Amino acid sequence: LEIPSYYFLPANRKPGEKLPTIVHIHGGPAVRADIWGRIGFGFLEGQLFASRGYAVILPNFRITPGLGDKNYFAGLGTIGRQMVDDHQDAAKWAIDQGIADPSRICISGASYGGYATLMSLARFPETFKCGVSGLMVSDLRLQLTSTSTDFAAFPEVVQFWLDMIGVKSTSDIPPELSPVNIADRIKQPLFIYAGGADVRTPIEQTNRMIRALERAGNPPKDVVIKQEESHGFAKVENNVDLYNRMLKFLDENIGPNAKR
């Protein structure tokens, strides 16, 4: 598939310079990374990270709406599989274009993007050297059955997710499509953040993943949980703290303070 996407570069980048790069995966997954008339979450992070010297790739991928039926319907039944392949393809594109330093690529995202970060780290350790996973889904079966969510009681919503996963019922979801079950495959440094009052991807998803990573011997390098925040941080002071700590994590793993 050929899928229009976006990238951000620092204003002072020199021609041919290969940069530490962040592949940022949008949420949904069946939503747009951009919304006409409004700067989206991925764009905000793209501007922030580019201003600090990083290249940022913001891919659309199969199931992203508004890019034609072929791209959209190609996403059904591909969560955790071909959809994740698209995320690695975005990193490969950045390498092929001479933008990304292949030894310094991190993947980030929130909500579905948080899930995609975890799955990409597990599946493509040679490509992604670190990850930022926010507002995550770590257990697909729990996400579609938990009474803590704001949608599990709506059969049509659950059915749409089953269609995207490619199964008939929650009991049919392959365990390996849930990052919590393959935490031992994630060896890279990880930064995690969540809102304690989130009802879209409840905090139970984050807590289970943290415990799974700890059992696997790779606890997160930093965890930011703001108890009063929901599915995305609203308070300025919480965002300032989040991004200061996130930038520190990136600097230490793929940025100027990373060990070579």
GROMACS .gro file of C-alpha atoms in nm:
model
  260
    1LEU     CA    1   0.000   0.000   0.000
    2GLU     CA    2   0.103   0.359  -0.063
    3ILE     CA    3  -0.026   0.569   0.225
    4PRO     CA    4   0.020   0.948   0.258
    5SER     CA    5   0.189   1.040   0.584
    6TYR     CA    6   0.381   1.325   0.747
    7TYR     CA    7   0.726   1.404   0.877
    8PHE     CA    8   0.884   1.685   1.077
    9LEU     CA    9   1.247   1.795   1.066
   10PRO     CA   10   1.443   2.040   1.281
   11ALA     CA   11   1.470   2.381   1.119
   12ASN     CA   12   1.850   2.367   1.135
   13ARG     CA   13   1.893   2.022   0.983
   14LYS     CA   14   2.176   2.010   0.732
   15PRO     CA   15   2.120   1.838   0.394
   16GLY     CA   16   2.190   1.468   0.422
   17GLU     CA   17   2.218   1.474   0.801
   18LYS     CA   18   2.087   1.155   0.961
   19LEU     CA   19   1.899   1.233   1.280
   20PRO     CA   20   1.776   1.053   1.587
   21THR     CA   21   1.419   0.973   1.487
   22ILE     CA   22   1.085   0.913   1.654
   23VAL     CA   23   0.813   0.718   1.472
   24HIS     CA   24   0.491   0.845   1.630
   25ILE     CA   25   0.183   0.622   1.589
   26HIS     CA   26  -0.161   0.784   1.607
   27GLY     CA   27  -0.441   0.649   1.824
   28GLY     CA   28  -0.772   0.498   1.726
   29PRO     CA   29  -0.654   0.314   1.528
   30ALA     CA   30  -0.942   0.400   1.291
   31VAL     CA   31  -0.903   0.777   1.323
   32ARG     CA   32  -0.691   1.038   1.150
   33ALA     CA   33  -0.354   1.163   1.266
   34ASP     CA   34  -0.470   1.505   1.146
   35ILE     CA   35  -0.803   1.684   1.179
   36TRP     CA   36  -0.879   1.973   0.946
   37GLY     CA   37  -0.880   2.303   1.132
   38ARG     CA   38  -0.708   2.167   1.443
   39ILE     CA   39  -0.355   2.060   1.532
   40GLY     CA   40  -0.364   1.695   1.633
   41PHE     CA   41  -0.180   1.522   1.917
   42GLY     CA   42   0.080   1.375   1.683
   43PHE     CA   43   0.143   1.714   1.524
   44LEU     CA   44   0.197   1.873   1.865
   45GLU     CA   45   0.454   1.611   1.955
   46GLY     CA   46   0.608   1.636   1.609
   47GLN     CA   47   0.667   2.009   1.655
   48LEU     CA   48   0.800   1.964   2.008
   49PHE     CA   49   1.046   1.687   1.925
   50ALA     CA   50   1.163   1.851   1.603
   51SER     CA   51   1.238   2.168   1.799
   52ARG     CA   52   1.472   1.957   2.014
   53GLY     CA   53   1.665   1.812   1.723
   54TYR     CA   54   1.470   1.495   1.644
   55ALA     CA   55   1.317   1.388   1.316
   56VAL     CA   56   0.957   1.274   1.363
   57ILE     CA   57   0.771   1.040   1.128
   58LEU     CA   58   0.393   1.049   1.170
   59PRO     CA   59   0.257   0.767   0.954
   60ASN     CA   60  -0.097   0.696   0.859
   61PHE     CA   61  -0.141   0.322   0.818
   62ARG     CA   62  -0.401   0.071   0.707
   63ILE     CA   63  -0.742   0.138   0.878
   64THR     CA   64  -0.673   0.515   0.881
   65PRO     CA   65  -0.992   0.667   0.733
   66GLY     CA   66  -1.013   0.925   0.457
   67LEU     CA   67  -0.740   0.775   0.238
   68GLY     CA   68  -0.956   0.548   0.025
   69ASP     CA   69  -1.140   0.220   0.073
   70LYS     CA   70  -0.838   0.009  -0.018
   71ASN     CA   71  -0.629   0.148   0.265
   72TYR     CA   72  -0.913   0.148   0.514
   73PHE     CA   73  -1.046  -0.204   0.459
   74ALA     CA   74  -0.693  -0.345   0.440
   75GLY     CA   75  -0.679  -0.279   0.813
   76LEU     CA   76  -0.959  -0.513   0.914
   77GLY     CA   77  -0.822  -0.822   1.083
   78THR     CA   78  -0.467  -0.687   1.106
   79ILE     CA   79  -0.421  -0.538   1.454
   80GLY     CA   80  -0.092  -0.659   1.598
   81ARG     CA   81   0.009  -0.809   1.265
   82GLN     CA   82   0.017  -0.629   0.926
   83MET     CA   83  -0.087  -0.305   1.093
   84VAL     CA   84   0.231  -0.322   1.300
   85ASP     CA   85   0.427  -0.405   0.985
   86ASP     CA   86   0.317  -0.064   0.856
   87HIS     CA   87   0.484   0.103   1.156
   88GLN     CA   88   0.815  -0.064   1.080
   89ASP     CA   89   0.774   0.032   0.713
   90ALA     CA   90   0.754   0.397   0.823
   91ALA     CA   91   1.089   0.360   0.999
   92LYS     CA   92   1.237   0.191   0.691
   93TRP     CA   93   1.114   0.479   0.475
   94ALA     CA   94   1.290   0.731   0.700
   95ILE     CA   95   1.612   0.531   0.674
   96ASP     CA   96   1.584   0.498   0.296
   97GLN     CA   97   1.524   0.873   0.262
   98GLY     CA   98   1.844   0.947   0.453
   99ILE     CA   99   1.651   1.113   0.736
  100ALA     CA  100   1.686   0.860   1.018
  101ASP     CA  101   2.001   0.732   1.181
  102PRO     CA  102   1.913   0.359   1.184
  103SER     CA  103   2.089   0.310   1.517
  104ARG     CA  104   1.877   0.580   1.687
  105ILE     CA  105   1.508   0.519   1.619
  106CYS     CA  106   1.244   0.524   1.892
  107ILE     CA  107   0.872   0.454   1.857
  108SER     CA  108   0.601   0.640   2.047
  109GLY     CA  109   0.226   0.674   2.069
  110ALA     CA  110  -0.077   0.685   2.295
  111SER     CA  111  -0.395   0.476   2.317
  112TYR     CA  112  -0.371   0.248   2.010
  113GLY     CA  113  -0.033   0.413   1.959
  114GLY     CA  114   0.068   0.294   2.305
  115TYR     CA  115  -0.033  -0.060   2.210
  116ALA     CA  116   0.150  -0.029   1.878
  117THR     CA  117   0.464   0.087   2.056
  118LEU     CA  118   0.469  -0.223   2.275
  119MET     CA  119   0.399  -0.461   1.986
  120SER     CA  120   0.661  -0.296   1.765
  121LEU     CA  121   0.928  -0.321   2.034
  122ALA     CA  122   0.850  -0.692   2.075
  123ARG     CA  123   0.842  -0.768   1.703
  124PHE     CA  124   1.115  -0.540   1.565
  125PRO     CA  125   1.394  -0.505   1.822
  126GLU     CA  126   1.651  -0.439   1.550
  127THR     CA  127   1.456  -0.137   1.426
  128PHE     CA  128   1.329   0.030   1.742
  129LYS     CA  129   1.582   0.107   2.016
  130CYS     CA  130   1.335   0.244   2.272
  131GLY     CA  131   0.966   0.318   2.318
  132VAL     CA  132   0.722   0.570   2.467
  133SER     CA  133   0.387   0.407   2.543
  134GLY     CA  134   0.105   0.625   2.673
  135LEU     CA  135  -0.258   0.553   2.766
  136MET     CA  136  -0.189   0.199   2.655
  137VAL     CA  137  -0.385  -0.111   2.571
  138SER     CA  138  -0.177  -0.405   2.690
  139ASP     CA  139  -0.443  -0.679   2.706
  140LEU     CA  140  -0.695  -0.686   2.420
  141ARG     CA  141  -0.926  -0.937   2.582
  142LEU     CA  142  -0.942  -0.741   2.907
  143GLN     CA  143  -0.994  -0.417   2.715
  144LEU     CA  144  -1.306  -0.554   2.545
  145THR     CA  145  -1.457  -0.716   2.856
  146SER     CA  146  -1.362  -0.492   3.148
  147THR     CA  147  -1.639  -0.301   3.324
  148SER     CA  148  -1.386  -0.023   3.384
  149THR     CA  149  -1.405   0.096   3.022
  150ASP     CA  150  -1.659   0.338   2.878
  151PHE     CA  151  -1.747   0.114   2.583
  152ALA     CA  152  -1.738  -0.256   2.678
  153ALA     CA  153  -2.113  -0.244   2.745
  154PHE     CA  154  -2.184  -0.142   2.383
  155PRO     CA  155  -2.192  -0.456   2.161
  156GLU     CA  156  -2.149  -0.262   1.836
  157VAL     CA  157  -1.826  -0.104   1.959
  158VAL     CA  158  -1.688  -0.436   2.080
  159GLN     CA  159  -1.786  -0.593   1.747
  160PHE     CA  160  -1.594  -0.330   1.553
  161TRP     CA  161  -1.284  -0.408   1.759
  162LEU     CA  162  -1.332  -0.779   1.698
  163ASP     CA  163  -1.349  -0.702   1.325
  164MET     CA  164  -1.024  -0.508   1.343
  165ILE     CA  165  -0.859  -0.791   1.534
  166GLY     CA  166  -1.006  -1.050   1.297
  167VAL     CA  167  -1.184  -1.279   1.544
  168LYS     CA  168  -1.545  -1.372   1.619
  169SER     CA  169  -1.537  -1.336   1.997
  170THR     CA  170  -1.312  -1.211   2.275
  171SER     CA  171  -1.226  -1.571   2.367
  172ASP     CA  172  -1.076  -1.615   2.018
  173ILE     CA  173  -0.819  -1.335   2.056
  174PRO     CA  174  -0.471  -1.491   2.020
  175PRO     CA  175  -0.271  -1.433   2.341
  176GLU     CA  176   0.032  -1.319   2.143
  177LEU     CA  177  -0.158  -1.013   2.018
  178SER     CA  178  -0.159  -0.871   2.372
  179PRO     CA  179   0.172  -0.714   2.480
  180VAL     CA  180   0.118  -0.820   2.842
  181ASN     CA  181   0.161  -1.181   2.728
  182ILE     CA  182   0.487  -1.121   2.540
  183ALA     CA  183   0.656  -0.880   2.778
  184ASP     CA  184   0.963  -1.105   2.786
  185ARG     CA  185   1.028  -1.014   2.421
  186ILE     CA  186   1.063  -0.644   2.503
  187LYS     CA  187   1.425  -0.575   2.589
  188GLN     CA  188   1.448  -0.206   2.498
  189PRO     CA  189   1.415   0.090   2.739
  190LEU     CA  190   1.054   0.198   2.784
  191PHE     CA  191   0.883   0.516   2.907
  192ILE     CA  192   0.520   0.478   3.019
  193TYR     CA  193   0.252   0.731   3.106
  194ALA     CA  194  -0.119   0.711   3.193
  195GLY     CA  195  -0.410   0.888   3.355
  196GLY     CA  196  -0.551   0.739   3.671
  197ALA     CA  197  -0.906   0.845   3.580
  198ASP     CA  198  -0.894   0.709   3.224
  199VAL     CA  199  -1.207   0.512   3.125
  200ARG     CA  200  -1.113   0.458   2.760
  201THR     CA  201  -0.798   0.262   2.836
  202PRO     CA  202  -0.823   0.215   3.213
  203ILE     CA  203  -0.520   0.225   3.442
  204GLU     CA  204  -0.549  -0.153   3.487
  205GLN     CA  205  -0.399  -0.187   3.139
  206THR     CA  206  -0.090   0.009   3.240
  207ASN     CA  207  -0.051  -0.157   3.580
  208ARG     CA  208  -0.061  -0.506   3.429
  209MET     CA  209   0.201  -0.418   3.171
  210ILE     CA  210   0.434  -0.266   3.429
  211ARG     CA  211   0.411  -0.581   3.640
  212ALA     CA  212   0.472  -0.801   3.334
  213LEU     CA  213   0.782  -0.599   3.239
  214GLU     CA  214   0.911  -0.620   3.595
  215ARG     CA  215   0.868  -0.997   3.595
  216ALA     CA  216   1.052  -1.012   3.264
  217GLY     CA  217   1.346  -0.822   3.411
  218ASN     CA  218   1.297  -0.501   3.210
  219PRO     CA  219   1.104  -0.253   3.426
  220PRO     CA  220   1.018   0.082   3.264
  221LYS     CA  221   1.285   0.349   3.290
  222ASP     CA  222   1.024   0.603   3.396
  223VAL     CA  223   0.650   0.597   3.464
  224VAL     CA  224   0.429   0.908   3.477
  225ILE     CA  225   0.081   0.852   3.621
  226LYS     CA  226  -0.137   1.152   3.696
  227GLN     CA  227  -0.430   1.030   3.901
  228GLU     CA  228  -0.663   1.317   3.809
  229GLU     CA  229  -0.606   1.289   3.433
  230SER     CA  230  -0.810   1.083   3.189
  231HIS     CA  231  -0.748   0.978   2.827
  232GLY     CA  232  -0.494   1.251   2.761
  233PHE     CA  233  -0.349   1.510   2.997
  234ALA     CA  234  -0.543   1.836   3.027
  235LYS     CA  235  -0.351   2.031   3.292
  236VAL     CA  236  -0.060   2.241   3.168
  237GLU     CA  237   0.159   2.153   3.466
  238ASN     CA  238   0.104   1.782   3.405
  239ASN     CA  239   0.198   1.815   3.038
  240VAL     CA  240   0.510   2.015   3.127
  241ASP     CA  241   0.619   1.743   3.370
  242LEU     CA  242   0.534   1.467   3.121
  243TYR     CA  243   0.729   1.616   2.832
  244ASN     CA  244   1.029   1.721   3.038
  245ARG     CA  245   1.063   1.364   3.158
  246MET     CA  246   0.991   1.221   2.814
  247LEU     CA  247   1.257   1.442   2.653
  248LYS     CA  248   1.505   1.332   2.919
  249PHE     CA  249   1.427   0.968   2.834
  250LEU     CA  250   1.471   1.030   2.461
  251ASP     CA  251   1.793   1.224   2.512
  252GLU     CA  252   1.940   0.940   2.718
  253ASN     CA  253   1.843   0.668   2.470
  254ILE     CA  254   1.870   0.812   2.118
  255GLY     CA  255   1.959   1.177   2.173
  256PRO     CA  256   2.271   1.372   2.266
  257ASN     CA  257   2.321   1.193   2.599
  258ALA     CA  258   2.280   0.841   2.459
  259LYS     CA  259   2.567   0.598   2.502
  260ARG     CA  260   2.729   0.518   2.168
   0.00000   0.00000   0.00000
